[in-house]
Coordinates of C-alpha atoms in Angstrom, one line a residue:
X126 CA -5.0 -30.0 7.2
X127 CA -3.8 -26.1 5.3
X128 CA -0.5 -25.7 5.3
X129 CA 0.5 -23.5 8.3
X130 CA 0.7 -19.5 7.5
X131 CA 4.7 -18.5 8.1
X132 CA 4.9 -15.5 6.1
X133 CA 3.4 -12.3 6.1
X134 CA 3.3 -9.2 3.5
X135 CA 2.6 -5.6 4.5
X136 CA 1.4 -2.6 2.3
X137 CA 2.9 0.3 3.0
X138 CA 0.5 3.7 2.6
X139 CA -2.1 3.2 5.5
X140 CA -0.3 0.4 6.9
X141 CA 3.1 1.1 7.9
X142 CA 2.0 4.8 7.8
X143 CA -1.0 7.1 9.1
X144 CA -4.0 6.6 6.8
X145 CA -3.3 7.7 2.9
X146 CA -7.4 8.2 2.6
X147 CA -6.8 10.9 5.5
X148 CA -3.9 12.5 3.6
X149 CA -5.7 12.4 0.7
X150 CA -9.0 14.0 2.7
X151 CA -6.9 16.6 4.0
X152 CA -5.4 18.2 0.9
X153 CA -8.6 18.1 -1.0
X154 CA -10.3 20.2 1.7
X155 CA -6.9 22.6 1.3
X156 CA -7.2 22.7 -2.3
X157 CA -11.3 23.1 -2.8
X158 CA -12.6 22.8 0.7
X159 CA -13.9 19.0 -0.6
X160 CA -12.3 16.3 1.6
X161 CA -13.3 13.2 -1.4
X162 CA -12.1 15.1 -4.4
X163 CA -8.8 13.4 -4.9
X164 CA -9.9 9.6 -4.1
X165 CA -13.2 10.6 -6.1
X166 CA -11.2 11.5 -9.0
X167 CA -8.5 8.8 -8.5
X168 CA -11.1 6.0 -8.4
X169 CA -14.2 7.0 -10.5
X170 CA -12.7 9.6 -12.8
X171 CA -11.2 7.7 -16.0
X172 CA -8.6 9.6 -17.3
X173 CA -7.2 10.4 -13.9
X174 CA -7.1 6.5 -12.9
X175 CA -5.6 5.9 -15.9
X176 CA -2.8 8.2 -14.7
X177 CA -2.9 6.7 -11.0
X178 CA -2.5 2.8 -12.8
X179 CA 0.7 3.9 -15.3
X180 CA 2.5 5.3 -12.5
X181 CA 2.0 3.0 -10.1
X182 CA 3.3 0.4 -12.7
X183 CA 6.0 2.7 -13.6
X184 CA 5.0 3.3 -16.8
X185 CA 5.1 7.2 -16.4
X186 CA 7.5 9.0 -13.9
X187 CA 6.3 11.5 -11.1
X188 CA 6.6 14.3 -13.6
X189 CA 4.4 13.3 -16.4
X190 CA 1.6 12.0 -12.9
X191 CA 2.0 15.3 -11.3
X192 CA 1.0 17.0 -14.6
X193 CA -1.8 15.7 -15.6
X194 CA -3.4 14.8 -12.1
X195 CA -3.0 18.6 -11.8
X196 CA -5.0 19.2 -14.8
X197 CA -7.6 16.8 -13.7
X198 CA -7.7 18.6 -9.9
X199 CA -7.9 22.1 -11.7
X200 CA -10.5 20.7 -14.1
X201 CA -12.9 19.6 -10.8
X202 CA -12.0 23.5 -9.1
X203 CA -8.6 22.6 -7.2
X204 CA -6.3 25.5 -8.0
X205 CA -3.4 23.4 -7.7
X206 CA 0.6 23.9 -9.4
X207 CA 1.9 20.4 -10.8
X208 CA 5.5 20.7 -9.2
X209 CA 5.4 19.3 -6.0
X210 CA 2.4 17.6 -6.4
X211 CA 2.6 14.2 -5.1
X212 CA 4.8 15.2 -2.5
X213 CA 1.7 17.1 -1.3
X214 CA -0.5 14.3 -1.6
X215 CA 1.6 12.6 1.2
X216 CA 2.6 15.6 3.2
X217 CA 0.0 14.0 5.6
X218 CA 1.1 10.8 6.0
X219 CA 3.5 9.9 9.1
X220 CA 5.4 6.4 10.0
X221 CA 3.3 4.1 12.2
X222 CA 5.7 3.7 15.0
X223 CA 3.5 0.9 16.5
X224 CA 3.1 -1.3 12.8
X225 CA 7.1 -0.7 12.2
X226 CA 7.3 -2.4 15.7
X227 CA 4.9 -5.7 14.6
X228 CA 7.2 -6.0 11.7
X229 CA 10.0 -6.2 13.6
X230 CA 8.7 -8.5 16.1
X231 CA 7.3 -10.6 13.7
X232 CA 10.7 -11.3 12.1
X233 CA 12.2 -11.8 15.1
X234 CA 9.7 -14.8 15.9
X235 CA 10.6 -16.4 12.9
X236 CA 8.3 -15.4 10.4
X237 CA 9.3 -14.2 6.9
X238 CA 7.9 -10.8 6.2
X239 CA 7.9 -8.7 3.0
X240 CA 6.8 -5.2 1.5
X241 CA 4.9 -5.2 -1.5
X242 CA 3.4 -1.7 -2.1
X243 CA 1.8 -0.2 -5.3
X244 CA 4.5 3.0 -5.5
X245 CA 3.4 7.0 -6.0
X246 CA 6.0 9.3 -6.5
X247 CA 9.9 9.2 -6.7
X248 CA 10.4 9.4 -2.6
X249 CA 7.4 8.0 -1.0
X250 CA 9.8 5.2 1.2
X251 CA 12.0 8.5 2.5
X252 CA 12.7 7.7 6.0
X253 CA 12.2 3.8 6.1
X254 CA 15.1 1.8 5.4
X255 CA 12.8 -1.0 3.7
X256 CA 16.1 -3.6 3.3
X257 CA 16.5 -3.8 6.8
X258 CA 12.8 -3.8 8.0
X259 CA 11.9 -6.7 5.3
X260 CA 13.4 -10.1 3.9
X261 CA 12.0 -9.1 0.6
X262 CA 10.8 -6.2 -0.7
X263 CA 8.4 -5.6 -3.6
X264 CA 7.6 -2.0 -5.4
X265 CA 4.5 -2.0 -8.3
X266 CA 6.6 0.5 -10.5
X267 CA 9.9 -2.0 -10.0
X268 CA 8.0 -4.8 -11.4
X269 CA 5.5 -3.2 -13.7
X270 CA 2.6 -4.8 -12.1
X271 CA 0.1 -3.3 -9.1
X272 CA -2.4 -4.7 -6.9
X273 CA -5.1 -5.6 -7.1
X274 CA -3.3 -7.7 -10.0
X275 CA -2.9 -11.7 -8.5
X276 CA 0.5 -11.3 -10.6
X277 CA 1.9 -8.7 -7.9
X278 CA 0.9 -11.1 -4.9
X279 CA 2.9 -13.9 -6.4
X280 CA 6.4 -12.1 -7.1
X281 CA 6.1 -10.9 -3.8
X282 CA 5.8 -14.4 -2.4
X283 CA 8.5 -15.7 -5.1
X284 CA 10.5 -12.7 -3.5
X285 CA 9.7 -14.0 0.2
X286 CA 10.5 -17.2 -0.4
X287 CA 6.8 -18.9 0.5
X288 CA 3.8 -20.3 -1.4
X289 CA 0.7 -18.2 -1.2
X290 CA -0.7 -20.6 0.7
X291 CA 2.2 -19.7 3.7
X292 CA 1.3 -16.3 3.6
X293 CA -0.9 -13.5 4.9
X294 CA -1.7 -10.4 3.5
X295 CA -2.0 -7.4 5.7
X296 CA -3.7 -4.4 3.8
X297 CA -5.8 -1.2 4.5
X298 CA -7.5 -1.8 1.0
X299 CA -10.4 -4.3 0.8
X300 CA -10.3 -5.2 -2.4
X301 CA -6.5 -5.9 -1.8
X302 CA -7.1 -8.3 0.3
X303 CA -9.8 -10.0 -1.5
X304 CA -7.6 -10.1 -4.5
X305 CA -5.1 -11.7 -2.9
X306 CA -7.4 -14.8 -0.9
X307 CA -8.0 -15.6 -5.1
X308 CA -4.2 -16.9 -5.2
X309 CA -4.6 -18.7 -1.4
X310 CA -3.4 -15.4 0.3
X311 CA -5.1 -14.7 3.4
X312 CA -5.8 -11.6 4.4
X313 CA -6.4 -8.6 7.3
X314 CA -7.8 -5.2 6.2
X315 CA -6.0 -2.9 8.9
X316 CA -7.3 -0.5 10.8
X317 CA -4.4 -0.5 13.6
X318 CA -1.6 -2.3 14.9
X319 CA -3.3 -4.2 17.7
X320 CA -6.1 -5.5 15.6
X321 CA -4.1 -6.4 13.4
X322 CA -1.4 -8.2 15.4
X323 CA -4.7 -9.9 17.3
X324 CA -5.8 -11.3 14.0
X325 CA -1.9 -12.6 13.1
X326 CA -2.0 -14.3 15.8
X327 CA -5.1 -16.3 15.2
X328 CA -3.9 -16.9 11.3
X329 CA -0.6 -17.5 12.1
X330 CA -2.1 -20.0 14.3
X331 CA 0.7 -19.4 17.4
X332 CA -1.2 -18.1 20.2
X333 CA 1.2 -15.4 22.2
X334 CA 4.1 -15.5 19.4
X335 CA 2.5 -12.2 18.1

């Protein structure tokens, strides 16, 4: 028999907030009247990935990010300052009152639960006070590592306290998830609270404790 799942780790973007694909959607139609423009650029253009993967791994600040994603949006027709930048990028984004609320029931059932959230931009966790909401909490450009690295997913678990194998992985990316069932991890791509509290409850394998 597995060993039963007691943990669980959140992302943030998408997760604990309104959808980051949405925010993204909605200044690129603001900037060039092209809703995919910044996730095209941020997962298919090289030198802007390139940016996106040393700051999330805190390799270069928000500065040095804003600057040259800039150039890269005014490159593909964005007329689009550097300053202020990333703060733009997640001017759409808004707390998931309803997500915040399965964290904190989750806890208060027992279960450990953690953050651990590829980071983008100095302020991005204004307005959640991550200590309280989490047992552990782990930040890509803290640790120098990002998902979809397997290394991220086990310092967060080292951080919770549980072996992989303990823990469940709730993420709006895919491939984040499928990264992390490679070290045991299982996983829920979320879409919205209830879902994903419905599918908690069938990993977690405690029928009403969720």
């Amino acid at each position: 028999m597995s060993e039963p799942r007691s943990a669980v780790l959140f992302d943030f973007g998408g997760v604990l907030t309104t959808s980051l694909v949405g925010a993204f959607e909605e200044l690129g139609r603001e900037l060039a009247g092209d809703s995919g423009l910044l996730l095209r650029l941020l997962t298919h253009d090289e030198k802007s990935s390139a940016l996106l993967v040393a700051h999330e791994k805190g390799l270069i600040g928000q500065g040095e990010f804003e600057d040259g994603f800039a150039a890269r949006l005014r490159a593909h027709g964005a007329d689009v300052a550097a300053e202020g930048l990333v703060r733009r990028m997640q001017a759409g984004l808004r707390p998931d009152p309803d997500t915040v609320a399965l964290v904190a029931k989750l806890r208060a059932d027992g279960y450990r639960v953690g953050l651990l959230s590829n980071s983008l931009g100095d302020d991005c966790y204004a307005g959640f006070d991550l200590p309280a909401l989490f047992d552990a909490v782990t930040i890509s450009g803290e640790i120098g590592v990002r998902k979809p690295s397997r290394r991220a997913y086990a310092i967060a678990c080292e951080r919770l306290g549980v072996a992989p194998e303990q823990t469940v992985m709730v993420d709006d990316l895919e491939q984040n998830i499928t990264s992390a069932a490679r070290i045991g991890i299982a996983g829920i791509v979320h879409r919205d609270a209830a879902t994903t509290a419905a599918e908690l409850d069938r990993l977690l394998g405690e029928s009403g404790r969720v």
